[in-house]
Tab-separated table of C-alpha atoms in Angstrom:
chain	number	residue	atom	x	y	z
A	1	UNK	CA	-14.174	111.552	-19.959
A	2	UNK	CA	-14.698	115.319	-19.966
A	3	UNK	CA	-13.669	117.315	-16.917
A	4	UNK	CA	-14.742	120.769	-15.803
A	5	UNK	CA	-11.166	122.057	-15.688
A	6	UNK	CA	-8.176	121.463	-17.936
A	7	UNK	CA	-4.432	121.285	-17.362
A	8	UNK	CA	-2.828	124.483	-16.084
A	9	UNK	CA	-5.951	126.061	-14.613
A	10	UNK	CA	-6.019	127.386	-11.041
A	11	UNK	CA	-9.607	127.333	-9.807
A	12	UNK	CA	-8.355	127.007	-6.246
A	13	UNK	CA	-5.800	129.491	-4.928
A	14	UNK	CA	-2.441	127.898	-4.223
A	15	UNK	CA	-2.868	124.908	-6.538
A	16	UNK	CA	-2.336	124.253	-10.251
A	17	UNK	CA	-4.302	121.443	-11.857
A	18	UNK	CA	-2.290	119.110	-14.081
A	19	UNK	CA	-4.912	116.646	-15.303
A	20	UNK	CA	-8.198	115.033	-14.410
A	21	UNK	CA	-7.846	111.543	-13.018
A	22	UNK	CA	-11.348	110.394	-12.168
A	23	UNK	CA	-15.038	111.166	-11.809
A	24	UNK	CA	-17.558	109.761	-9.380
A	25	UNK	CA	-20.947	110.326	-7.850
A	26	UNK	CA	-19.649	113.094	-5.603
A	27	UNK	CA	-17.541	115.019	-8.119
A	28	UNK	CA	-14.251	115.050	-9.994
A	29	UNK	CA	-10.703	114.258	-8.908
A	30	UNK	CA	-7.654	116.050	-10.317
A	31	UNK	CA	-3.931	115.607	-9.980
A	32	UNK	CA	-2.388	118.927	-9.007
A	33	UNK	CA	0.641	120.619	-7.525
A	34	UNK	CA	0.698	123.232	-4.806
A	35	UNK	CA	2.635	126.470	-5.225
A	36	UNK	CA	5.245	124.925	-2.942
A	37	UNK	CA	5.640	121.908	-5.242
A	38	UNK	CA	3.687	119.312	-3.244
A	39	UNK	CA	1.783	116.787	-5.338
A	40	UNK	CA	-1.810	116.365	-4.207
A	41	UNK	CA	-5.151	115.045	-5.354
A	42	UNK	CA	-7.918	117.648	-5.444
A	43	UNK	CA	-11.525	116.528	-5.336
A	44	UNK	CA	-14.172	118.921	-6.593
A	45	UNK	CA	-17.242	118.042	-4.529
A	46	UNK	CA	-20.461	118.106	-6.507
A	47	UNK	CA	-23.634	116.084	-6.737
A	48	UNK	CA	-27.051	116.050	-5.179
A	49	UNK	CA	-25.865	115.824	-1.589
A	50	UNK	CA	-22.379	117.377	-1.316
A	51	UNK	CA	-22.900	118.055	2.383
A	52	UNK	CA	-22.723	114.287	2.996
A	53	UNK	CA	-19.266	114.166	1.436
A	54	UNK	CA	-18.050	117.286	3.211
A	55	UNK	CA	-19.327	116.149	6.576
A	56	UNK	CA	-17.515	112.836	6.200
A	57	UNK	CA	-14.275	114.510	5.137
A	58	UNK	CA	-14.386	116.999	7.999
A	59	UNK	CA	-14.623	114.151	10.483
A	60	UNK	CA	-11.452	112.567	9.126
A	61	UNK	CA	-9.134	115.546	8.551
A	62	UNK	CA	-7.052	114.936	11.673
A	63	UNK	CA	-6.804	111.170	11.374
A	64	UNK	CA	-3.337	109.768	10.631
A	65	UNK	CA	-2.615	106.132	9.843
A	66	UNK	CA	-0.183	104.504	7.380
A	67	UNK	CA	-3.015	102.468	5.851
A	68	UNK	CA	-5.318	105.446	5.278
A	69	UNK	CA	-5.165	107.948	2.428
A	70	UNK	CA	-4.350	111.247	4.144
A	71	UNK	CA	-6.864	114.100	3.970
A	72	UNK	CA	-5.228	117.524	4.194
A	73	UNK	CA	-7.843	120.244	3.999
A	74	UNK	CA	-11.212	121.531	2.808
A	75	UNK	CA	-11.278	124.712	0.715
A	76	UNK	CA	-13.791	126.830	-1.186
A	77	UNK	CA	-13.024	128.448	-4.547
A	78	UNK	CA	-14.230	131.785	-5.921
A	79	UNK	CA	-17.338	130.161	-7.436
A	80	UNK	CA	-18.336	128.725	-4.087
A	81	UNK	CA	-17.436	125.140	-5.002
A	82	UNK	CA	-15.889	123.011	-2.264
A	83	UNK	CA	-12.604	121.130	-2.754
A	84	UNK	CA	-11.005	118.342	-0.746
A	85	UNK	CA	-7.190	118.369	-0.698
A	86	UNK	CA	-5.816	114.890	-0.124
A	87	UNK	CA	-2.837	112.609	-0.551
A	88	UNK	CA	-1.923	111.701	-4.118
A	89	UNK	CA	-1.827	107.905	-4.161
A	90	UNK	CA	0.435	106.238	-6.700
A	91	UNK	CA	-0.881	102.766	-6.708
A	92	UNK	CA	-3.196	100.265	-8.228
A	93	UNK	CA	-6.645	99.733	-6.796
A	94	UNK	CA	-7.639	96.283	-5.579
A	95	UNK	CA	-10.430	96.092	-8.162
A	96	UNK	CA	-7.814	96.368	-10.939
A	97	UNK	CA	-5.808	93.567	-9.344
A	98	UNK	CA	-8.898	91.379	-9.039
A	99	UNK	CA	-9.797	92.054	-12.673
A	100	UNK	CA	-6.536	90.331	-13.648
A	101	UNK	CA	-7.262	87.400	-11.320
A	102	UNK	CA	-10.789	86.180	-12.130
A	103	UNK	CA	-10.311	83.126	-9.921
A	104	UNK	CA	-9.095	85.085	-6.918
A	105	UNK	CA	-5.748	85.873	-5.320
A	106	UNK	CA	-3.447	83.378	-3.649
A	107	UNK	CA	-4.598	82.938	-0.056
A	108	UNK	CA	-1.387	84.384	1.373
A	109	UNK	CA	-1.764	87.616	-0.580
A	110	UNK	CA	-5.466	87.866	0.194
A	111	UNK	CA	-4.589	87.619	3.880
A	112	UNK	CA	-2.074	90.422	3.656
A	113	UNK	CA	-4.440	92.719	1.794
A	114	UNK	CA	-7.139	91.967	4.351
A	115	UNK	CA	-4.963	92.486	7.435
A	116	UNK	CA	-3.915	95.923	6.191
A	117	UNK	CA	-7.560	96.762	5.427
A	118	UNK	CA	-8.525	95.634	8.919
A	119	UNK	CA	-5.891	97.872	10.521
A	120	UNK	CA	-7.148	100.917	8.623
A	121	UNK	CA	-10.835	100.300	9.295
A	122	UNK	CA	-10.140	99.357	12.907
A	123	UNK	CA	-8.376	102.690	13.353
A	124	UNK	CA	-11.447	104.490	12.005
A	125	UNK	CA	-13.683	102.548	14.363
A	126	UNK	CA	-11.425	103.345	17.316
A	127	UNK	CA	-11.963	107.029	16.522
A	128	UNK	CA	-15.715	106.698	16.246
A	129	UNK	CA	-15.908	106.640	12.445
A	130	UNK	CA	-17.777	104.213	10.193
A	131	UNK	CA	-16.420	104.150	6.636
A	132	UNK	CA	-19.684	102.902	5.035
A	133	UNK	CA	-18.248	102.549	1.504
A	134	UNK	CA	-15.621	99.821	1.677
A	135	UNK	CA	-15.026	98.219	-1.724
A	136	UNK	CA	-11.999	97.126	-3.810
A	137	UNK	CA	-12.064	100.382	-5.765
A	138	UNK	CA	-11.278	102.289	-2.552
A	139	UNK	CA	-8.313	100.130	-1.547
A	140	UNK	CA	-4.913	100.845	-3.084
A	141	UNK	CA	-1.426	99.343	-3.032
A	142	UNK	CA	1.404	101.887	-2.994
A	143	UNK	CA	5.050	100.942	-2.459
A	144	UNK	CA	4.002	97.682	-0.800
A	145	UNK	CA	1.562	99.429	1.566
A	146	UNK	CA	-2.205	99.081	1.383
A	147	UNK	CA	-4.106	102.343	1.719
A	148	UNK	CA	-7.848	102.781	2.201
A	149	UNK	CA	-9.395	105.909	0.725
A	150	UNK	CA	-12.660	107.677	-0.116
A	151	UNK	CA	-14.037	108.832	3.207
A	152	UNK	CA	-16.929	110.623	1.510
A	153	UNK	CA	-19.603	108.553	3.231
A	154	UNK	CA	-17.984	108.184	6.652
A	155	UNK	CA	-19.951	109.241	9.719
A	156	UNK	CA	-19.636	109.303	13.498
A	157	UNK	CA	-21.042	106.196	15.151
A	158	UNK	CA	-22.533	108.357	17.859
A	159	UNK	CA	-24.659	110.381	15.449
A	160	UNK	CA	-28.286	109.553	14.737
A	161	UNK	CA	-28.673	106.065	13.379
A	162	UNK	CA	-31.314	107.326	10.964
A	163	UNK	CA	-30.360	109.068	7.745
A	164	UNK	CA	-32.202	110.367	4.734
A	165	UNK	CA	-29.278	109.311	2.537
A	166	UNK	CA	-29.689	105.560	2.903
A	167	UNK	CA	-29.947	104.966	-0.830
A	168	UNK	CA	-26.604	106.638	-1.532
A	169	UNK	CA	-24.704	104.858	1.241
A	170	UNK	CA	-22.134	102.367	0.023
A	171	UNK	CA	-22.063	100.171	-3.068
A	172	UNK	CA	-24.800	97.598	-3.497
A	173	UNK	CA	-22.541	94.530	-3.772
A	174	UNK	CA	-20.889	95.366	-0.419
A	175	UNK	CA	-23.942	96.736	1.412
A	176	UNK	CA	-24.930	95.158	4.719
A	177	UNK	CA	-28.613	94.179	5.083
A	178	UNK	CA	-29.291	96.660	7.894
A	179	UNK	CA	-28.295	99.644	5.747
A	180	UNK	CA	-31.655	99.376	3.992
A	181	UNK	CA	-33.324	100.213	7.327
A	182	UNK	CA	-31.030	103.131	8.102
A	183	UNK	CA	-30.218	101.617	11.500
A	184	UNK	CA	-26.587	100.551	11.515
A	185	UNK	CA	-23.159	100.969	13.100
A	186	UNK	CA	-19.589	99.757	12.518
A	187	UNK	CA	-20.894	96.251	11.777
A	188	UNK	CA	-21.627	97.412	8.198
A	189	UNK	CA	-17.865	97.763	7.654
A	190	UNK	CA	-17.258	94.269	9.015
A	191	UNK	CA	-19.879	92.919	6.615
A	192	UNK	CA	-18.284	94.776	3.666
A	193	UNK	CA	-14.849	93.500	4.723
A	194	UNK	CA	-16.244	89.961	4.639
A	195	UNK	CA	-17.531	90.523	1.103
A	196	UNK	CA	-14.101	91.844	0.045
A	197	UNK	CA	-12.340	88.861	1.615
A	198	UNK	CA	-14.747	86.519	-0.200
A	199	UNK	CA	-14.038	88.313	-3.489
A	200	UNK	CA	-10.271	88.224	-3.018
A	201	UNK	CA	-10.363	84.475	-2.439
A	202	UNK	CA	-12.844	83.537	-5.184
A	203	UNK	CA	-12.656	86.344	-7.750
A	204	UNK	CA	-16.378	87.149	-7.444
A	205	UNK	CA	-18.820	88.646	-4.974
A	206	UNK	CA	-21.245	86.337	-3.139
A	207	UNK	CA	-24.407	88.126	-4.288
A	208	UNK	CA	-25.022	89.038	-7.915
A	209	UNK	CA	-28.102	89.974	-9.876
A	210	UNK	CA	-29.506	91.871	-12.826
A	211	UNK	CA	-30.606	94.863	-10.753
A	212	UNK	CA	-29.679	96.669	-7.562
A	213	UNK	CA	-32.982	95.613	-6.036
A	214	UNK	CA	-32.309	91.946	-6.705
A	215	UNK	CA	-28.847	92.156	-5.139
A	216	UNK	CA	-30.212	93.990	-2.080
A	217	UNK	CA	-32.880	91.329	-1.626
A	218	UNK	CA	-30.198	88.620	-1.684
A	219	UNK	CA	-28.263	90.489	1.000
A	220	UNK	CA	-31.437	90.481	3.099
A	221	UNK	CA	-32.649	86.928	2.574
A	222	UNK	CA	-30.187	84.656	0.743
A	223	UNK	CA	-27.313	82.885	2.529
A	224	UNK	CA	-23.981	83.234	0.707
A	225	UNK	CA	-22.575	80.286	-1.217
A	226	UNK	CA	-19.450	79.467	0.780
A	227	UNK	CA	-18.522	76.338	-1.168
A	228	UNK	CA	-16.236	78.364	-3.435
A	229	UNK	CA	-14.051	79.395	-0.490
A	230	UNK	CA	-11.021	77.501	0.790
A	231	UNK	CA	-12.339	75.285	3.576
A	232	UNK	CA	-10.484	77.043	6.380
A	233	UNK	CA	-12.032	80.402	5.458
A	234	UNK	CA	-15.647	79.221	5.547
A	235	UNK	CA	-16.310	79.904	9.269
A	236	UNK	CA	-14.560	83.280	9.153
A	237	UNK	CA	-16.491	84.591	6.153
A	238	UNK	CA	-19.747	83.029	7.358
A	239	UNK	CA	-19.534	84.937	10.630
A	240	UNK	CA	-18.642	88.212	8.904
A	241	UNK	CA	-21.620	87.854	6.524
A	242	UNK	CA	-24.208	86.986	9.151
A	243	UNK	CA	-27.532	88.696	8.423
A	244	UNK	CA	-27.864	89.700	12.066
A	245	UNK	CA	-25.164	92.277	12.978
A	246	UNK	CA	-25.020	90.885	16.504
A	247	UNK	CA	-23.785	87.558	15.137
A	248	UNK	CA	-20.805	89.082	13.337
A	249	UNK	CA	-17.389	89.863	14.746
A	250	UNK	CA	-17.584	92.576	17.355
A	251	UNK	CA	-14.524	94.411	16.004
A	252	UNK	CA	-12.284	94.451	12.949
A	253	UNK	CA	-9.391	93.439	15.191
A	254	UNK	CA	-11.272	90.273	16.195
A	255	UNK	CA	-11.903	89.375	12.557
A	256	UNK	CA	-8.271	90.132	11.668
A	257	UNK	CA	-7.083	87.758	14.404
A	258	UNK	CA	-9.326	85.044	13.023
A	259	UNK	CA	-7.905	85.511	9.524
A	260	UNK	CA	-4.347	85.678	10.788
A	261	UNK	CA	-4.812	82.493	12.818
A	262	UNK	CA	-5.371	80.582	9.580
A	263	UNK	CA	-1.627	80.847	8.934
A	264	UNK	CA	0.218	81.532	5.706
A	265	UNK	CA	1.500	84.995	6.563
A	266	UNK	CA	3.907	86.477	9.027
A	267	UNK	CA	2.378	88.075	12.070
A	268	UNK	CA	1.125	91.503	11.175
A	269	UNK	CA	2.491	93.173	14.282
A	270	UNK	CA	4.931	92.504	17.133
A	271	UNK	CA	3.841	91.773	20.661
A	272	UNK	CA	1.844	94.808	21.794
A	273	UNK	CA	3.435	97.148	24.278
A	274	UNK	CA	1.440	98.243	27.281
A	275	UNK	CA	-0.328	101.452	26.386
A	276	UNK	CA	-3.667	102.826	27.479
A	277	UNK	CA	-4.650	104.311	24.113
A	278	UNK	CA	-4.702	102.583	20.708
A	279	UNK	CA	-2.101	103.649	18.200
A	280	UNK	CA	-1.255	102.691	14.614
A	281	UNK	CA	0.528	99.384	14.273
A	282	UNK	CA	3.647	98.903	12.113
A	283	UNK	CA	2.741	98.418	8.493
A	284	UNK	CA	3.195	94.930	7.093
A	285	UNK	CA	4.122	95.426	3.418
A	286	UNK	CA	2.146	93.379	0.952
A	287	UNK	CA	4.314	90.850	-0.886
A	288	UNK	CA	5.324	92.137	-4.273
A	289	UNK	CA	4.740	88.791	-5.933
A	290	UNK	CA	1.388	89.384	-7.561
A	291	UNK	CA	1.404	87.912	-11.076
A	292	UNK	CA	0.822	91.365	-12.495
A	293	UNK	CA	0.811	90.113	-16.040
A	294	UNK	CA	-0.298	86.474	-16.439
A	295	UNK	CA	1.300	84.308	-19.117
A	296	UNK	CA	-1.577	84.530	-21.659
A	297	UNK	CA	-1.489	88.311	-21.401
A	298	UNK	CA	2.276	88.323	-21.821
A	299	UNK	CA	2.059	86.269	-24.980
A	300	UNK	CA	-0.599	88.581	-26.360
A	301	UNK	CA	1.437	91.661	-25.531
A	302	UNK	CA	4.561	90.091	-27.018
A	303	UNK	CA	2.745	89.278	-30.265
A	304	UNK	CA	1.486	92.839	-30.497
A	305	UNK	CA	4.928	94.279	-29.780
A	306	UNK	CA	6.576	92.095	-32.409
A	307	UNK	CA	4.017	93.136	-35.011
A	308	UNK	CA	4.334	96.829	-34.167
A	309	UNK	CA	8.103	96.555	-34.429
A	310	UNK	CA	7.869	95.771	-38.144
A	311	UNK	CA	5.540	98.700	-38.782
A	312	UNK	CA	7.585	101.213	-36.820
A	313	UNK	CA	10.855	99.899	-38.254
A	314	UNK	CA	9.600	100.507	-41.793
A	315	UNK	CA	8.755	104.121	-40.927
A	316	UNK	CA	12.012	104.687	-39.039
A	317	UNK	CA	14.110	103.129	-41.816
A	318	UNK	CA	12.537	105.438	-44.346
A	319	UNK	CA	13.246	108.476	-42.187
A	320	UNK	CA	16.878	107.486	-41.590
A	321	UNK	CA	17.423	106.850	-45.287
A	322	UNK	CA	15.856	110.178	-46.230
A	323	UNK	CA	17.932	112.101	-43.670
A	324	UNK	CA	21.127	110.366	-44.783
A	325	UNK	CA	20.376	111.234	-48.390
A	326	UNK	CA	19.505	114.832	-47.515
A	327	UNK	CA	22.814	115.406	-45.770
A	328	UNK	CA	24.772	113.438	-48.344
A	329	UNK	CA	23.444	115.089	-51.508
A	330	UNK	CA	21.839	113.637	-54.632
A	331	UNK	CA	24.669	111.168	-55.281
A	332	UNK	CA	24.274	109.771	-51.784
A	333	UNK	CA	20.518	109.557	-52.279
A	334	UNK	CA	20.914	107.229	-55.230
A	335	UNK	CA	23.498	105.209	-53.284
A	336	UNK	CA	21.791	104.768	-49.929
A	337	UNK	CA	18.353	104.573	-51.426
A	338	UNK	CA	19.060	101.254	-53.062
A	339	UNK	CA	16.587	98.612	-52.002
A	340	UNK	CA	19.158	96.181	-50.612
A	341	UNK	CA	20.717	98.864	-48.371
A	342	UNK	CA	17.340	99.926	-47.017
A	343	UNK	CA	16.360	96.285	-46.576
A	344	UNK	CA	19.516	95.573	-44.579
A	345	UNK	CA	18.809	98.422	-42.163
A	346	UNK	CA	15.151	97.412	-41.840
A	347	UNK	CA	15.700	93.705	-41.214
A	348	UNK	CA	18.612	94.227	-38.827
A	349	UNK	CA	16.537	96.695	-36.796
A	350	UNK	CA	13.578	94.306	-36.607
A	351	UNK	CA	15.826	91.362	-35.689
A	352	UNK	CA	17.561	93.392	-32.966
A	353	UNK	CA	14.234	94.483	-31.480
A	354	UNK	CA	12.855	90.971	-31.474
A	355	UNK	CA	16.068	89.671	-29.921
A	356	UNK	CA	15.429	91.982	-26.964
A	357	UNK	CA	11.637	91.792	-26.668
A	358	UNK	CA	11.395	87.998	-26.361
A	359	UNK	CA	13.767	87.493	-23.383
A	360	UNK	CA	12.601	90.752	-21.768
A	361	UNK	CA	9.010	89.495	-21.798
A	362	UNK	CA	10.112	86.209	-20.244
A	363	UNK	CA	11.987	88.063	-17.510
A	364	UNK	CA	9.096	90.473	-16.986
A	365	UNK	CA	9.494	92.996	-14.166
A	366	UNK	CA	11.226	90.509	-11.870
A	367	UNK	CA	14.640	91.249	-10.540
A	368	UNK	CA	17.520	89.203	-11.811
A	369	UNK	CA	21.298	89.034	-11.877
A	370	UNK	CA	22.342	91.825	-14.221
A	371	UNK	CA	25.557	90.036	-15.196
A	372	UNK	CA	23.735	86.825	-16.056
A	373	UNK	CA	21.328	88.785	-18.205
A	374	UNK	CA	24.193	90.650	-19.857
A	375	UNK	CA	25.817	87.375	-20.796
A	376	UNK	CA	22.540	86.077	-22.195
A	377	UNK	CA	22.167	89.275	-24.212
A	378	UNK	CA	25.757	88.945	-25.439
A	379	UNK	CA	24.982	85.472	-26.800
A	380	UNK	CA	21.842	86.816	-28.414
A	381	UNK	CA	23.851	89.696	-29.864
A	382	UNK	CA	26.277	87.235	-31.386
A	383	UNK	CA	23.291	85.568	-33.020
A	384	UNK	CA	22.195	88.942	-34.399
A	385	UNK	CA	25.687	89.363	-35.805
A	386	UNK	CA	25.445	85.999	-37.568
A	387	UNK	CA	22.093	86.987	-39.043
A	388	UNK	CA	23.612	90.287	-40.151
A	389	UNK	CA	26.300	88.382	-42.003
A	390	UNK	CA	23.714	86.079	-43.537
A	391	UNK	CA	21.721	89.063	-44.769
A	392	UNK	CA	24.866	90.189	-46.563
A	393	UNK	CA	25.259	86.819	-48.298
A	394	UNK	CA	28.275	85.728	-46.271
A	395	UNK	CA	29.088	82.033	-45.903
A	396	UNK	CA	31.930	80.654	-43.774
A	397	UNK	CA	35.119	79.657	-45.520
A	398	UNK	CA	38.875	79.513	-45.104
A	399	UNK	CA	41.134	82.411	-46.051
A	400	UNK	CA	42.029	82.173	-49.690
A	401	UNK	CA	39.155	79.845	-50.489
A	402	UNK	CA	38.139	80.823	-54.024
A	403	UNK	CA	34.551	79.656	-53.399
A	404	UNK	CA	33.995	82.232	-50.640
A	405	UNK	CA	32.644	85.651	-51.662
A	406	UNK	CA	35.508	88.063	-51.398
A	407	UNK	CA	34.131	91.334	-50.002
A	408	UNK	CA	31.329	90.685	-47.545
A	409	UNK	CA	28.931	92.775	-49.559
A	410	UNK	CA	28.534	96.492	-48.945
A	411	UNK	CA	28.121	96.124	-45.207
A	412	UNK	CA	31.547	94.523	-44.856
A	413	UNK	CA	33.290	96.417	-47.606
A	414	UNK	CA	37.059	96.288	-47.162
A	415	UNK	CA	37.017	93.265	-44.836
A	416	UNK	CA	37.189	89.660	-45.998
A	417	UNK	CA	36.785	86.126	-44.769
A	418	UNK	CA	36.786	84.938	-41.195
A	419	UNK	CA	38.310	88.160	-39.836
A	420	UNK	CA	35.495	90.259	-41.213
A	421	UNK	CA	32.872	87.842	-39.932
A	422	UNK	CA	34.433	87.834	-36.451
A	423	UNK	CA	34.408	91.624	-36.416
A	424	UNK	CA	30.709	91.807	-37.252
A	425	UNK	CA	29.787	89.106	-34.736
A	426	UNK	CA	31.854	90.762	-31.972
A	427	UNK	CA	30.341	94.152	-32.729
A	428	UNK	CA	26.762	93.069	-32.018
A	429	UNK	CA	27.729	90.726	-29.182
A	430	UNK	CA	29.528	93.496	-27.290
A	431	UNK	CA	26.821	96.046	-28.102
A	432	UNK	CA	24.173	93.770	-26.587
A	433	UNK	CA	26.432	93.110	-23.583
A	434	UNK	CA	27.230	96.746	-22.844
A	435	UNK	CA	23.649	98.042	-22.643
A	436	UNK	CA	20.869	96.800	-20.340
A	437	UNK	CA	18.434	96.299	-23.191
A	438	UNK	CA	15.834	94.436	-21.118
A	439	UNK	CA	15.239	97.598	-19.068
A	440	UNK	CA	13.880	99.339	-22.160
A	441	UNK	CA	11.077	96.764	-22.422
A	442	UNK	CA	10.256	96.671	-18.701
A	443	UNK	CA	6.597	97.638	-18.238
A	444	UNK	CA	7.588	99.228	-14.903
A	445	UNK	CA	10.336	101.414	-16.394
A	446	UNK	CA	10.401	104.973	-15.012
A	447	UNK	CA	9.267	106.638	-18.249
A	448	UNK	CA	7.243	105.618	-21.289
A	449	UNK	CA	10.064	106.817	-23.550
A	450	UNK	CA	13.489	108.129	-22.644
A	451	UNK	CA	16.374	109.403	-24.723
A	452	UNK	CA	18.912	107.950	-22.290
A	453	UNK	CA	18.860	104.457	-23.857
A	454	UNK	CA	19.230	106.020	-27.310
A	455	UNK	CA	22.333	107.901	-26.198
A	456	UNK	CA	23.789	104.776	-24.594
A	457	UNK	CA	23.128	102.682	-27.692
A	458	UNK	CA	24.563	105.395	-29.950
A	459	UNK	CA	27.677	105.748	-27.801
A	460	UNK	CA	28.471	102.051	-27.833
A	461	UNK	CA	27.493	101.782	-31.477
A	462	UNK	CA	30.162	104.360	-32.331
A	463	UNK	CA	32.770	103.218	-29.812
A	464	UNK	CA	32.661	99.619	-31.032
A	465	UNK	CA	33.507	100.750	-34.558
A	466	UNK	CA	37.097	100.389	-33.318
A	467	UNK	CA	36.446	96.629	-33.540
A	468	UNK	CA	34.302	96.604	-36.645
A	469	UNK	CA	34.826	99.453	-39.078
A	470	UNK	CA	33.287	98.650	-42.458
A	471	UNK	CA	34.393	101.161	-45.032
A	472	UNK	CA	31.585	103.311	-46.380
A	473	UNK	CA	28.989	101.887	-43.970
A	474	UNK	CA	30.183	103.226	-40.602
A	475	UNK	CA	26.747	104.593	-39.812
A	476	UNK	CA	24.828	101.358	-40.245
A	477	UNK	CA	25.683	99.476	-37.037
A	478	UNK	CA	25.089	102.514	-34.810
A	479	UNK	CA	21.870	103.312	-36.676
A	480	UNK	CA	20.556	99.807	-36.057
A	481	UNK	CA	21.306	100.031	-32.330
A	482	UNK	CA	19.786	103.502	-31.884
A	483	UNK	CA	16.656	102.596	-33.837
A	484	UNK	CA	16.284	99.402	-31.819
A	485	UNK	CA	16.577	101.343	-28.539
A	486	UNK	CA	13.819	103.698	-29.679
A	487	UNK	CA	11.449	101.079	-31.097
A	488	UNK	CA	11.743	98.723	-28.115
A	489	UNK	CA	10.445	101.481	-25.857
A	490	UNK	CA	7.687	102.483	-28.259
A	491	UNK	CA	6.243	98.991	-28.726
A	492	UNK	CA	6.612	97.760	-25.120
A	493	UNK	CA	3.671	98.152	-22.696
A	494	UNK	CA	4.245	100.623	-19.902
A	495	UNK	CA	2.676	101.422	-16.582
A	496	UNK	CA	4.337	103.630	-13.969
A	497	UNK	CA	6.067	101.833	-11.154
A	498	UNK	CA	5.046	102.895	-7.635
A	499	UNK	CA	8.495	104.150	-6.715
A	500	UNK	CA	9.096	106.932	-4.246
A	501	UNK	CA	11.844	108.396	-6.408
A	502	UNK	CA	9.502	109.264	-9.256
A	503	UNK	CA	6.277	111.135	-9.671
A	504	UNK	CA	3.385	108.821	-8.815
A	505	UNK	CA	0.260	108.319	-10.809
A	506	UNK	CA	-3.143	107.900	-9.213
A	507	UNK	CA	-5.347	104.981	-10.125
A	508	UNK	CA	-8.789	106.295	-9.306
A	509	UNK	CA	-11.824	104.226	-8.442
């Protein structure tokens, strides 16, 4: 999508834009950095009714809650355009999570998402604010904490119940029936929360249609199909989706208690202390057990990674061979350019990559015992060593056996028999043990590509030559390891992990 501003521009004094991260009905959102180094999201407010957005933001500037995206300030640039400065959220929106779970989330996780949503919306209601645009695209998960954002349509409950902006209020799938009349209050948020709870549990919204008008008519006249819900949730969702606002829950806290009473999650908050005024409750982190990448997707990604490995390995092998020849002179070019030498480097690189990608995909992003994984990788490395020997035409035999090939081809030049085979096998086994190869294929690794793994692989590739030192081919083992470290990162899917120690990345609605 095309944005008004590009990276490095400073349309607003004190802030440098880094990249555009989203566009919506009310404008554009950019990731930027203040002159003091603070990462922020900057929203350029545009559209037919920007005053609606600005009025809603102004009402929420001084609100603070752990489950709300923080709004910092409103500013005007030299062209007269208005900007909203807000918290930069590094997390995935609920709509992205639901897209991966077409049949809905596990009930326990749906409860936890909902309870955090209820705390945030309840806090808004306690301060006289109606959100009016609750939907999965405005709900994020960052570092185990759910955050509700996009206050652009919020309004004071005490203001006039009539508005000329009825048609632009909310999203049609989550719109309460009374919004069409312009006469509404905080009950519209309770209705939208009921729709979201229904969607989290079933993977779909209760009212669908081919046009906005058809969906609105169903909100007004059609009862929701509650047969898709788990039985215990039917009365809760039915009450939240009542056509008459007076028949719904009176507060978000009341609805949250009803959901929490169904069991399956720890209590969201400790016993309340006596206090006259409401205050934010401790945040209950959402369980980090979402099946972020289901098995069919993993198999598809693995197949793609394995195929890309062959393509990239062919290119990388050609580059390494050309560089070796360039530094070695014309004689070396004719030596190293031989097809069998190039083939050895290519196939060993591909085999090494595959030997890492398969177990790494099985492990996924889950935590595991590093030593157990190292031992598994050591066994796999030994297998790579055996395949390396096989590629060189080696067959096992006793010392002095005249039927055994004497030199183990060019790769094992100067070493013979069982001793040479043991050296090659130990080389790859220890190389796979010494480096945490599975981290290079982790989709939640800190960076898409890093030179650190290449340096580690190169170091151990050279250090282990003390065990296996084939004459005339000293470069080959280290080259295989370094190329494998590079290709594994290039072919493995990556998405930034929501870690506080690294720069976050916003997932916009």
